[in-house]
Coordinates of C-alpha atoms in Angstrom, one line a residue:
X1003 CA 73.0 -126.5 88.8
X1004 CA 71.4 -129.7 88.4
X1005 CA 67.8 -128.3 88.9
X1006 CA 68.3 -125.9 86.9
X1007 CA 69.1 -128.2 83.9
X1008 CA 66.3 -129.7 85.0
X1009 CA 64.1 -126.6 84.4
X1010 CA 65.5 -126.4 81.3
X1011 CA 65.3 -129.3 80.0
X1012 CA 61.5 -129.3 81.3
X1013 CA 61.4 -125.9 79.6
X1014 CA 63.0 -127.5 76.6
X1015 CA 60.5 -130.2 76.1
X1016 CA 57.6 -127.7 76.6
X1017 CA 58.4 -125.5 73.7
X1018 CA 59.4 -128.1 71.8
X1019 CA 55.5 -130.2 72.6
X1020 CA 54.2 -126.5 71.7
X1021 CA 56.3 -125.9 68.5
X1022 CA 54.9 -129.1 67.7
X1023 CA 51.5 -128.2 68.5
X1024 CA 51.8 -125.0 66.5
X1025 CA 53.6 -127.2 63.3
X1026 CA 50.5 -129.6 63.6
X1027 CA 48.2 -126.7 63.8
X1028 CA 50.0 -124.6 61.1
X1029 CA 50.1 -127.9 59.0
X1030 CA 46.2 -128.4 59.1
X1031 CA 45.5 -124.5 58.9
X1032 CA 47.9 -124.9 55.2
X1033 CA 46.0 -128.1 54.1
X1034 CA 42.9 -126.4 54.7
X1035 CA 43.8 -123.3 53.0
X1036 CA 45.0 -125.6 50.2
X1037 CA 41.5 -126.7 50.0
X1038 CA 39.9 -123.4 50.6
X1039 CA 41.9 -122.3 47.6
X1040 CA 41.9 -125.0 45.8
X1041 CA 37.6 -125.2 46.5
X1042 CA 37.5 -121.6 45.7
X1043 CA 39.4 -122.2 42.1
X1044 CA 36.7 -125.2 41.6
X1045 CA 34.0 -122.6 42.0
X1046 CA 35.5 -119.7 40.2
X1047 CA 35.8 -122.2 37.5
X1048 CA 32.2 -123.4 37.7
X1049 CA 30.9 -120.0 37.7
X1050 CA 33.3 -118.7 34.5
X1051 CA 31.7 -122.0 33.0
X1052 CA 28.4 -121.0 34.2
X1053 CA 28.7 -117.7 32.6
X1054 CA 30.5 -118.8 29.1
X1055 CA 28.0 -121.3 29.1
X1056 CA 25.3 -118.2 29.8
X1057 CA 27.3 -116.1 26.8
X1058 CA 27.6 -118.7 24.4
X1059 CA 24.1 -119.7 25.0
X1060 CA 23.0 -115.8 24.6
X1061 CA 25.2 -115.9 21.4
X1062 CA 23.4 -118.7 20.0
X1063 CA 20.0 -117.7 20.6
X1064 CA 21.4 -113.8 18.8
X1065 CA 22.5 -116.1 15.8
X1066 CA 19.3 -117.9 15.5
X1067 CA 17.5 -115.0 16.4
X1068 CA 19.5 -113.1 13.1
X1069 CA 19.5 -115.7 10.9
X1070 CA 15.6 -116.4 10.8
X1071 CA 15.5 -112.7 10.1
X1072 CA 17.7 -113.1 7.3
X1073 CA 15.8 -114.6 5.1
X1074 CA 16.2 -115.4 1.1
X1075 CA 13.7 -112.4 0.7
X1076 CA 16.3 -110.1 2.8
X1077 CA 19.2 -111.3 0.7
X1078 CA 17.4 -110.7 -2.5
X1079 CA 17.0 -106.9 -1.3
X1080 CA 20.4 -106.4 -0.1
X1081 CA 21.1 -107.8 -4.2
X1082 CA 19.3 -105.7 -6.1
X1083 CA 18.1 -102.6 -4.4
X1084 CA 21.9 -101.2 -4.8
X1085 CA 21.1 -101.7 -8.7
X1086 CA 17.2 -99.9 -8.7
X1087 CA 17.6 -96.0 -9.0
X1088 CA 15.3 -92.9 -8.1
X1089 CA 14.6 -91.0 -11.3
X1090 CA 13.3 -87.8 -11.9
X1091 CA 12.8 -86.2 -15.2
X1092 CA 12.2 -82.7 -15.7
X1093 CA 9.3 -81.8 -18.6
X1094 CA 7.6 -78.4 -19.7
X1095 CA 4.0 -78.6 -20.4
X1096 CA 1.9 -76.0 -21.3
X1097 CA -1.4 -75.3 -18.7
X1098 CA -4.1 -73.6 -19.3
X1099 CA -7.4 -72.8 -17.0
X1100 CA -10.9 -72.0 -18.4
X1101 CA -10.3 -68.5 -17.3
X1102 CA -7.5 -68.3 -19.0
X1103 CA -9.2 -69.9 -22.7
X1104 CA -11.7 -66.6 -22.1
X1105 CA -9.1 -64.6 -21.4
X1106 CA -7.1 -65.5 -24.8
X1107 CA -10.5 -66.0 -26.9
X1108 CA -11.6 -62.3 -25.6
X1109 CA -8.4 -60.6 -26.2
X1110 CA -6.3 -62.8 -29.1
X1111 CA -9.1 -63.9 -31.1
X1112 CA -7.5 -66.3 -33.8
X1113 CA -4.2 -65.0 -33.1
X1114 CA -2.4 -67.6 -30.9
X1115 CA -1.4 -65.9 -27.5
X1116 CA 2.1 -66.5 -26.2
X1117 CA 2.3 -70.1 -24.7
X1118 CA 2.6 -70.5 -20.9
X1119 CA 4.8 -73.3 -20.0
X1120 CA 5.7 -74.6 -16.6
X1121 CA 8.0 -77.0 -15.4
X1122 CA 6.6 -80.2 -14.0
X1123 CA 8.9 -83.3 -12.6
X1124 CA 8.1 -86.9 -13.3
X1125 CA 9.5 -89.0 -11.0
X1126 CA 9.6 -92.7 -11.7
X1127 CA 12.7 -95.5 -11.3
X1128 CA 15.3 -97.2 -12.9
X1129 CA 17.5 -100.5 -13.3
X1130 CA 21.5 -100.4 -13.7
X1131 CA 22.4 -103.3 -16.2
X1132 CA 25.7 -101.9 -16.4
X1133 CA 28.4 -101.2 -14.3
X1134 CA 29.5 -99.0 -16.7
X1135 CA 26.4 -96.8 -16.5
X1136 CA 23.6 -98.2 -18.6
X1137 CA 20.2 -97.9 -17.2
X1138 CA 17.0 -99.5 -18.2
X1139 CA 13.5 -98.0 -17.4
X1140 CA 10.2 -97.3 -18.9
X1141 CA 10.1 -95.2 -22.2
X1142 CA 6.6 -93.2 -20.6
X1143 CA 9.0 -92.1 -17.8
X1144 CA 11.5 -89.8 -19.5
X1145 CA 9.1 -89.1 -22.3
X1146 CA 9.7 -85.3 -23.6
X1147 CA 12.2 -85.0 -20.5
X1148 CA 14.6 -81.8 -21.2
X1149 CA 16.6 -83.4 -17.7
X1150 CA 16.8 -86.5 -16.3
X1151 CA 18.6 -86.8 -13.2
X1152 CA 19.5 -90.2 -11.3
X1153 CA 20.1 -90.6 -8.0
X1154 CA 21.3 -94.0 -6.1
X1155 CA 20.9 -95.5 -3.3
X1156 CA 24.4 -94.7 -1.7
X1157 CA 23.6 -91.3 -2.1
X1158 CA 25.5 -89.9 -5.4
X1159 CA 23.6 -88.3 -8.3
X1160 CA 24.2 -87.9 -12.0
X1161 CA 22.3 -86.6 -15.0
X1162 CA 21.4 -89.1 -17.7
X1163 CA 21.1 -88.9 -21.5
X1164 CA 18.9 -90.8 -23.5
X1165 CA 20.5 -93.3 -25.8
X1166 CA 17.4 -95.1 -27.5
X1167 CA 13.9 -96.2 -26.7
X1168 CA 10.8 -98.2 -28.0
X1169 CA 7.4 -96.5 -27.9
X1170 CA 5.3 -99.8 -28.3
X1171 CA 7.6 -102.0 -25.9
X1172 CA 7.8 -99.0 -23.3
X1173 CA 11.3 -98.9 -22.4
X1174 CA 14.1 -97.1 -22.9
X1175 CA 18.1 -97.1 -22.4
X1176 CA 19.8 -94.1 -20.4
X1177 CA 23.1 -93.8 -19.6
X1178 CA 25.4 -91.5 -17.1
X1179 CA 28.9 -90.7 -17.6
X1180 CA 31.0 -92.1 -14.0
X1181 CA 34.5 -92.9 -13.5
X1182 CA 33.7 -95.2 -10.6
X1183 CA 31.6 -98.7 -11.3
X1184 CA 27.7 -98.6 -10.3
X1185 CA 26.3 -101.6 -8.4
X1186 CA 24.4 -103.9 -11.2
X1187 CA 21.6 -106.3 -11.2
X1188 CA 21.7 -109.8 -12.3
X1189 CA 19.1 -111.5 -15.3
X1190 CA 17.1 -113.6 -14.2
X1191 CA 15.0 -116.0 -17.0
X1192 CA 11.7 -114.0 -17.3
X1193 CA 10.3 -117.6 -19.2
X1194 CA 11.3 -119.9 -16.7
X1195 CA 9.0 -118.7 -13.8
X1196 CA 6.1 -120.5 -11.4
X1197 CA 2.8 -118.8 -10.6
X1198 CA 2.9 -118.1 -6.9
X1199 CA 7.0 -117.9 -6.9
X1200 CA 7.5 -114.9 -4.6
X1201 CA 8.4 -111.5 -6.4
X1202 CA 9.8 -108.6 -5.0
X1203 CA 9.2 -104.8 -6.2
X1204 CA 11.7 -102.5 -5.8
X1205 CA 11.6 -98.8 -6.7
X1206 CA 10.9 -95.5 -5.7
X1207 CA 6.2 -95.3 -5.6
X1208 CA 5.2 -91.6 -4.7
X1209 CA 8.7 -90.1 -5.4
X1210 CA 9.4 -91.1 -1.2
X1211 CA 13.1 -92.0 -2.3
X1212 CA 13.2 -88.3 -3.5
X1213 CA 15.9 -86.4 -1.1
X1214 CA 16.6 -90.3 0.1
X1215 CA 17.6 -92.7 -2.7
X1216 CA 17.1 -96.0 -0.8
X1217 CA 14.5 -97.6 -2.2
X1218 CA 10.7 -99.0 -1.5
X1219 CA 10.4 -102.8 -1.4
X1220 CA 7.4 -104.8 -1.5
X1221 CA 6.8 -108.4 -1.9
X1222 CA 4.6 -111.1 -3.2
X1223 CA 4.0 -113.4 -5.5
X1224 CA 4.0 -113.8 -9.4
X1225 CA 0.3 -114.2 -10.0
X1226 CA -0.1 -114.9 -13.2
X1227 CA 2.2 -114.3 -16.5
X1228 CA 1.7 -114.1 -20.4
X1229 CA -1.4 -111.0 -19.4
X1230 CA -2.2 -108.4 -22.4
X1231 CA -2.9 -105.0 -21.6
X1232 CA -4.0 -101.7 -24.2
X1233 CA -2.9 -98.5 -22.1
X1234 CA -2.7 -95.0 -23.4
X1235 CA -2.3 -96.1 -27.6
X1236 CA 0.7 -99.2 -26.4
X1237 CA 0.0 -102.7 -26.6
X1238 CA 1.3 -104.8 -23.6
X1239 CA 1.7 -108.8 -24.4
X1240 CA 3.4 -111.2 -22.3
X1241 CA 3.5 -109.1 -19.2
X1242 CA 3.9 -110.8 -16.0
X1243 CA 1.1 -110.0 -13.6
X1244 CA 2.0 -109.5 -9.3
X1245 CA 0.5 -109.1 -6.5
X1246 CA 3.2 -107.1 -4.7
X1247 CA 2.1 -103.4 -4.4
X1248 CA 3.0 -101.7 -7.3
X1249 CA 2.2 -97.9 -7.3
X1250 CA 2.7 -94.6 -9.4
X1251 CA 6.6 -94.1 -9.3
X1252 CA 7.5 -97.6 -9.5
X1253 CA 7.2 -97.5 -13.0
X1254 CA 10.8 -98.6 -14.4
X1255 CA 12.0 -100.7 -11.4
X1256 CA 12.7 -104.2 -10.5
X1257 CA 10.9 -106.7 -10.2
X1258 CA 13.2 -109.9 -9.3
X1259 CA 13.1 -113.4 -7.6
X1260 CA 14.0 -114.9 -4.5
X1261 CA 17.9 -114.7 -5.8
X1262 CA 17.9 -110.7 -6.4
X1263 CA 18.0 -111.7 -9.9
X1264 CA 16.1 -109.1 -12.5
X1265 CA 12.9 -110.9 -13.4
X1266 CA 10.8 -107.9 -15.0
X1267 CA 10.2 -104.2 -15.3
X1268 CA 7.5 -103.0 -13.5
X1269 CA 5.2 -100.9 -15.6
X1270 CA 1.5 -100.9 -15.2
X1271 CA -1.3 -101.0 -12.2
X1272 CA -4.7 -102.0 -12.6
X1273 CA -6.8 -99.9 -10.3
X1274 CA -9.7 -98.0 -9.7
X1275 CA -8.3 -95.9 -7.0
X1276 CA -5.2 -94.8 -8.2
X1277 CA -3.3 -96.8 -5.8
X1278 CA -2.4 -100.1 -5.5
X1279 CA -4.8 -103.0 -5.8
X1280 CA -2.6 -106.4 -5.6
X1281 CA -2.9 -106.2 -9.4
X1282 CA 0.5 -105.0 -10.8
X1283 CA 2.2 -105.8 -14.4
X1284 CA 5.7 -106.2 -15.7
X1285 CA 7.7 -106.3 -18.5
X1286 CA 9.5 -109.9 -19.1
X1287 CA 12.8 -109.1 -18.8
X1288 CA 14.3 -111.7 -21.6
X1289 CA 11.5 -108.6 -23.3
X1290 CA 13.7 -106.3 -22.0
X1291 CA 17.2 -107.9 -23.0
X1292 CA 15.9 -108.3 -27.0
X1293 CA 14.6 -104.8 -26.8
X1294 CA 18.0 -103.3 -25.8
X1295 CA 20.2 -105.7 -28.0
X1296 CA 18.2 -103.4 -31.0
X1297 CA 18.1 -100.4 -29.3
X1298 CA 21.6 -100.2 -28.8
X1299 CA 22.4 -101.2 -32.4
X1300 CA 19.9 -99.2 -33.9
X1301 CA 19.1 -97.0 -31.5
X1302 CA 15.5 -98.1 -31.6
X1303 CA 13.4 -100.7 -33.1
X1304 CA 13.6 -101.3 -36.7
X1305 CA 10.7 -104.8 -37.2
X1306 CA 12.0 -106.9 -40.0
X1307 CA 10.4 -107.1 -43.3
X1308 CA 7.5 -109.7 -43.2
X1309 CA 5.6 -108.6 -46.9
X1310 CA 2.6 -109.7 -45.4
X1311 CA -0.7 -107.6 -43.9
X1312 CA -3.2 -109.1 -41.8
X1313 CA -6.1 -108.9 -39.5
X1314 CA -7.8 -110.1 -36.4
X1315 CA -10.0 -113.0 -36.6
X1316 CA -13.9 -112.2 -35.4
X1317 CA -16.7 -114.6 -34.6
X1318 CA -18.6 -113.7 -37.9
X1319 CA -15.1 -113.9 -40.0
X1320 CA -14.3 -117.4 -38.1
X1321 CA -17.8 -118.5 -38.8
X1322 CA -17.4 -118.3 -42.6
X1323 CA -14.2 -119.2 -43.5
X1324 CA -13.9 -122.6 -40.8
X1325 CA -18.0 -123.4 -40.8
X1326 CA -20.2 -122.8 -37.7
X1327 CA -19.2 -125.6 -36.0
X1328 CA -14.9 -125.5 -36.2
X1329 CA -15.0 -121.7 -35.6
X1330 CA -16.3 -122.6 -32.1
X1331 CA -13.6 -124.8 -31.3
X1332 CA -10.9 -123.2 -29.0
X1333 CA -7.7 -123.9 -31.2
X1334 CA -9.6 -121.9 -33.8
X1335 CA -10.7 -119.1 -31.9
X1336 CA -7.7 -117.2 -32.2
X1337 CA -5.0 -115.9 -34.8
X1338 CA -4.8 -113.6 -37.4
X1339 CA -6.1 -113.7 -41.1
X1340 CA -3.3 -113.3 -44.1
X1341 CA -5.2 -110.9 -46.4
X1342 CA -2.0 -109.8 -48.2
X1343 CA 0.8 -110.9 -49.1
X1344 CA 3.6 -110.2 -51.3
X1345 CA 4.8 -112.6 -53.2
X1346 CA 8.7 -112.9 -52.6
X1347 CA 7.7 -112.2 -48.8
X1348 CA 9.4 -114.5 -46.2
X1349 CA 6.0 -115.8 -45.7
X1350 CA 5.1 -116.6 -48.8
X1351 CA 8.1 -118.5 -49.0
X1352 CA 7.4 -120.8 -46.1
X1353 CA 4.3 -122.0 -48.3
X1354 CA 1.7 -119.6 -46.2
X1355 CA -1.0 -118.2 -48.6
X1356 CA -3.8 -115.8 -48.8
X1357 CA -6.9 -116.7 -46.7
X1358 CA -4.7 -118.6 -44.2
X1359 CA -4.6 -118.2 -40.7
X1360 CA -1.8 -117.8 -38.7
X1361 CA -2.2 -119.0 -34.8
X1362 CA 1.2 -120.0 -33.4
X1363 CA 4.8 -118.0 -34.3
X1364 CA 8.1 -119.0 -32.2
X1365 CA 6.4 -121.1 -30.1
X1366 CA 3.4 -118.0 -29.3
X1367 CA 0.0 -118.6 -29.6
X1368 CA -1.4 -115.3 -31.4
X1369 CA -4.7 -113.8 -29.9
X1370 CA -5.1 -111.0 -32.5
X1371 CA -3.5 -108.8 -34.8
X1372 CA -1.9 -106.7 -31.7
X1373 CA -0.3 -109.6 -30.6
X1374 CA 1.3 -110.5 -33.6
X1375 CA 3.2 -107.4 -34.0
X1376 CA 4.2 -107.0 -30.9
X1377 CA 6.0 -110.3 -31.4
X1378 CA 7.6 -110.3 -34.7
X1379 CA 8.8 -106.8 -34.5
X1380 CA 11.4 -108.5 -32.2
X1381 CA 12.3 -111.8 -34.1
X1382 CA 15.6 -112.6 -34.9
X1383 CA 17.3 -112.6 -38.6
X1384 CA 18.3 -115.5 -40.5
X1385 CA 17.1 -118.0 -38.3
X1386 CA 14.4 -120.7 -38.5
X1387 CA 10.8 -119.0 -37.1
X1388 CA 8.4 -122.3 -36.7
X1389 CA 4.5 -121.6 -37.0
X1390 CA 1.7 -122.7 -37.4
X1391 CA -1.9 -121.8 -39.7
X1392 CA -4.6 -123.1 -40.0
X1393 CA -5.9 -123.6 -43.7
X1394 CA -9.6 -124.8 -44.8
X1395 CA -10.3 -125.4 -41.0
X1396 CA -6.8 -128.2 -41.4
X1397 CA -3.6 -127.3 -39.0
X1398 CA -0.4 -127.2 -41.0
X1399 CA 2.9 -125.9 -39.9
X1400 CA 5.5 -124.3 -41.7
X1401 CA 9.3 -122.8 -41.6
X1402 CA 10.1 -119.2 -42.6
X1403 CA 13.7 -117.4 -42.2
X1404 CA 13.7 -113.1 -42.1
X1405 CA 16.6 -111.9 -44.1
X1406 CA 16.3 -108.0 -43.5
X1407 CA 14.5 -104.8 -41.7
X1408 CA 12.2 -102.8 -42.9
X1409 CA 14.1 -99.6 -43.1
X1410 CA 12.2 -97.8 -46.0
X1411 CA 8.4 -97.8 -46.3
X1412 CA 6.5 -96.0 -49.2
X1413 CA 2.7 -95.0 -48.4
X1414 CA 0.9 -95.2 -51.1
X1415 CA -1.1 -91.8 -51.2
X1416 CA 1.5 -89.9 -50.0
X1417 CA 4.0 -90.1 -53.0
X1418 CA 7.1 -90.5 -50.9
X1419 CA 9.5 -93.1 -49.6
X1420 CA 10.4 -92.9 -46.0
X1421 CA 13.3 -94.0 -44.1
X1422 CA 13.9 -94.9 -40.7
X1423 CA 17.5 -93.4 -40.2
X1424 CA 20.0 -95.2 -38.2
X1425 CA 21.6 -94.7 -35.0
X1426 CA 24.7 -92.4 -36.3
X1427 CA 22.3 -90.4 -38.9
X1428 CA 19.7 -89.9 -36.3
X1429 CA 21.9 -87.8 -34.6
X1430 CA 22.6 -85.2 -37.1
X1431 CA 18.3 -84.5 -36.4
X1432 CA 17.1 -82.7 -33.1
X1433 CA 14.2 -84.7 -33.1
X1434 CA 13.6 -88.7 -33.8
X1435 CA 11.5 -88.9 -36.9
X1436 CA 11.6 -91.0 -40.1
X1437 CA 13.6 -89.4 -43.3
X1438 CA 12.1 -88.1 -46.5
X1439 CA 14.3 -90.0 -48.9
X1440 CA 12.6 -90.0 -52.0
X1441 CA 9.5 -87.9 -53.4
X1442 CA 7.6 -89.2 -56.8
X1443 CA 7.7 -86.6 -59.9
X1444 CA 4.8 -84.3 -60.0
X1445 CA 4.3 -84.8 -56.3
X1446 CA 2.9 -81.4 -55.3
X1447 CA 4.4 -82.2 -51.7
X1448 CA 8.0 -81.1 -53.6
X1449 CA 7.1 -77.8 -53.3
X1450 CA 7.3 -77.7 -49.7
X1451 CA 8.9 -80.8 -48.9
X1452 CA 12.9 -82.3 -50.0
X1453 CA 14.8 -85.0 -49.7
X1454 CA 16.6 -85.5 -46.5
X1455 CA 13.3 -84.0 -44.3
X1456 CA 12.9 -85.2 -40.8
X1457 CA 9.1 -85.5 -40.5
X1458 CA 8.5 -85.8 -36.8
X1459 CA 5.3 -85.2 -35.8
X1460 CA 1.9 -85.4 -37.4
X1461 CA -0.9 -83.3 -35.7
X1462 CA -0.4 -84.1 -32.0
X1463 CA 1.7 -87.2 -32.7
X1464 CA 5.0 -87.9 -32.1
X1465 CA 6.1 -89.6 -35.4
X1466 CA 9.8 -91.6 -33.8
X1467 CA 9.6 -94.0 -36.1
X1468 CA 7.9 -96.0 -39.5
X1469 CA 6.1 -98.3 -37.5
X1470 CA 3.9 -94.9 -36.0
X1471 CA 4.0 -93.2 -38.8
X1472 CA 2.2 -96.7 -40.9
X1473 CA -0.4 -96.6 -38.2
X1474 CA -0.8 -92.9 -37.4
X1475 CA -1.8 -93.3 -41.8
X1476 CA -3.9 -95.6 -41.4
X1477 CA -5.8 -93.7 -39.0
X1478 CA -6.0 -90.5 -41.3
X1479 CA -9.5 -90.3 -43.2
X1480 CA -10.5 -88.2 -45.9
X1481 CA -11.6 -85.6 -45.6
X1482 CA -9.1 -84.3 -43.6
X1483 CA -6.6 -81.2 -42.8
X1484 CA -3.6 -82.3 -41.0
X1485 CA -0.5 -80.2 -39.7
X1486 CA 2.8 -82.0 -40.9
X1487 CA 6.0 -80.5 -38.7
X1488 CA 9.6 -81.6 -40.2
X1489 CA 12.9 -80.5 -39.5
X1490 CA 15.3 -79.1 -42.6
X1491 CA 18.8 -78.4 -41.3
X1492 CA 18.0 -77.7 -37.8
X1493 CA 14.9 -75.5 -38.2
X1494 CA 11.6 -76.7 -37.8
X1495 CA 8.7 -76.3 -40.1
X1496 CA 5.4 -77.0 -40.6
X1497 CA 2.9 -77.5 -43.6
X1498 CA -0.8 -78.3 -43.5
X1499 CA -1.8 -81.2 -45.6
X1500 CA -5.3 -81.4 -47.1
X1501 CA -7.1 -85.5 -47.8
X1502 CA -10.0 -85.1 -50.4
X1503 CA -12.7 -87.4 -50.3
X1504 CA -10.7 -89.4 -53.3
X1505 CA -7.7 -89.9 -50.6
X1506 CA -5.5 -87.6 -52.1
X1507 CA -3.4 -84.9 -50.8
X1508 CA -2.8 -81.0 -51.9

């Protein structure tokens, strides 16, 4: 008995030294799996660091990367480019080859053959002003159109209808019947800009928007600005001149400033290619805002009554009425000469006389007689116009105030008095024209003409308003035969009228 509680208890202590053993051992194994684990946390975290460190590092260097691509000129796109439209106006034109001239010479004789007409597209842009639907482009872009159709750059299409336009300005007002608002552009100030401020073009050159409505952008800078142009019988004055490519079919887009804002309207090249030459033109737009103020009134533009007529200054005509020696000054170089003047005139009354000449209006130096119209057709009424003339080689300034337009206008040789009808009484006319509204007794032209005529063309021009119909006149010299074509109660008729060498009509 007693060894074996001797074995035992030697057994005893053996598993208890080797329990103790395995505790110590277990205990070391735990505290170094603690530290495995808690090692392997330290370098799990490290790495996630690492690589949110690596992502946020890649996501700085992609918004750095995106933000110097989206620069003030990328903004100014995603502006206005909603607001510039793809236009395309469908005209009839009449063609005619050499082949066919013999053909109708050999077979018609005098008799005029049947007239072959084909349809031909102009395409060209546009600017919405209005959310409502107003659009703004160039009158030589829907000129004779029988269909305009607009299309913009999300995608949805309309027809338009013309509501007004100016000739000598080149611009005209369209509008499209939506439900749903149309993205608009924002003025900018056409008179507050810097030469070599960039300038962006947006529209739709060589139709390539057609079937895709986003538009063409091009970019540069504003080259030059107050630039006068003659193109195809319009005077351009104060145009704003770019060297951002400007091409056939962006006539009637934008151009705008860094801030998408509407700056101009781009209208003319200057090229002897065809094609772009870094020498593009616009309209001003604070142009473009006076222009459809009166259109929309008026439904075009009705100049206000000045009483005065005038001409352009030349060397010779300088020469003799300053002396040799002031005519070769500068600030006498320019302006126009009064050489008549009625005498309850506006001008007149601001003290301005016969003989003088006038070189500054509103704050414009005049060049010529060209550039005088083309910026008092668009003066305001009833307030103060400053200007200044030049009398007996002395600069003097004066005030004058315009009261009223000149809605009637009575050519002297032609025995009638003309009127330009408004916007509600032009409608009652298929054509734009000017009204007969009174015709002198024993005024042979009674016979074929009345009162309330809409004479709209004479010869091969379009007569839309008095202003052409005073210079179309002026042009006309005896002898002459001329073809007259009026409207009477929605039929159209013509008259040939016959100016004898004394500058009288039969």
């Amino acid at each position: 008995m007693a060894k074996r509680k001797k074995k035992n208890n030697f057994n005893n202590k053996i598993l208890t030294h080797t329990v103790r053993i395995l505790q110590k051992k277990f205990s070391v194994f735990c505290k170094r799996a603690q530290i495995a684990v808690l090692l392997f946390g330290v370098i799990s975290s490290l790495l996630n660091l690492s690589f949110q460190a690596d992502v946020h590092a890649e996501r700085d260097l992609q918004r750095a990367i995106t933000q110097s691509r989206r620069t003030a000129i990328v903004t100014a796109v995603e502006r206005a480019s909603p607001a510039v439209v793809n236009i395309s106006a469908i005209k009839s034109v009449t063609q005619q080859t050499p082949f066919d001239a013999w053909i109708d010479e050999y077979f018609w004789g005098d008799i005029s053959p049947p007239i072959r007409k084909r349809s031909l597209r102009e395409v060209g842009s546009g600017v919405i002003i209005s959310k409502d639907g107003y659009i703004l482009t160039n009158h030589h872009v829907i000129a004779d159109a029988e269909k305009i159709r607009v299309a913009i750059a999300d995608g949805r299409e309309f027809d338009a209808h013309i509501l007004g336009f100016d000739f000598f300005s080149d611009l005209a007002l369209l509008k499209v019947n939506t439900k749903e608002d149309l993205p608009e552009i924002k003025w900018g100030d056409s008179g507050d800009l810097l030469i070599g401020e960039w300038a962006l073009a947006i529209g739709n050159p060589f139709g390539l928007s057609i079937g895709n409505a986003q538009p063409t952008v091009t970019v540069g800078i504003v080259s030059a600005t107050q630039r006068s142009l003659a193109v195809d019988n319009r005077f351009y004055e104060a145009l704003i001149q770019t060297d951002a490519s400007v091409n056939p079919g962006n006539s009637g887009g934008a151009l705008v400033n860094v801030h998408g804002e509407l700056i101009g309207i781009n209208t003319v090249i200057r090229s002897t290619s065809g094609g772009s030459q870094g020498v593009g033109f616009a309209i001003p737009a604070n142009k473009a805002r006076k222009v459809i103020e009166k259109i929309t009134e008026h439904g075009c533009i009705v100049p206000p009554y000045l009483g005065v007529e005038i001409q352009s200054i030349t060397g010779e005509m300088a020469e003799k009425l300053l002396g040799k020696e002031a005519s070769q000054k500068s600030i006498f170089s320019r302006g126009v000469l009064v050489s008549e003047l009625e005498e309850q005139s506006p001008i007149a009354a601001a003290g301005i006389k016969r003989g003088d000449i006038i070189s500054v209006v509103s704050g414009r130096r005049i060049k010529d007689e060209n550039d005088f119209k083309a910026i008092v057709r668009l003066l305001p009424l009833n307030q103060n116009i400053q200007c200044e003339f030049i009398r007996r080689g002395k600069k003097r300034e004066a005030n004058f105030k315009l009261k009223t337009l000149e809605w009637e206008y009575a050519p002297q040789r032609w025995g009638l008095t003309l009127t330009q009808p408004d916007k509600k009484r032009a409608k009652k006319y298929k054509h734009r024209g000017v009204v007969i509204s009174h015709i002198e007794r024993g005024n042979e032209l009674a016979e074929v003409l009345k009162k309330g005529d809409n004479i709209y063309r004479i010869d091969e021009i379009e007569i839309h308003t008095l202003e052409i119909f005073k210079i179309v006149d002026k042009q006309i010299h005896a002898p002459s035969k001329i073809p007259l074509y009026f409207e009477r109660n929605g039929e159209q008729k013509s008259i040939l009228i016959t100016f004898e060498r004394n500058n009288r009509w039969r």
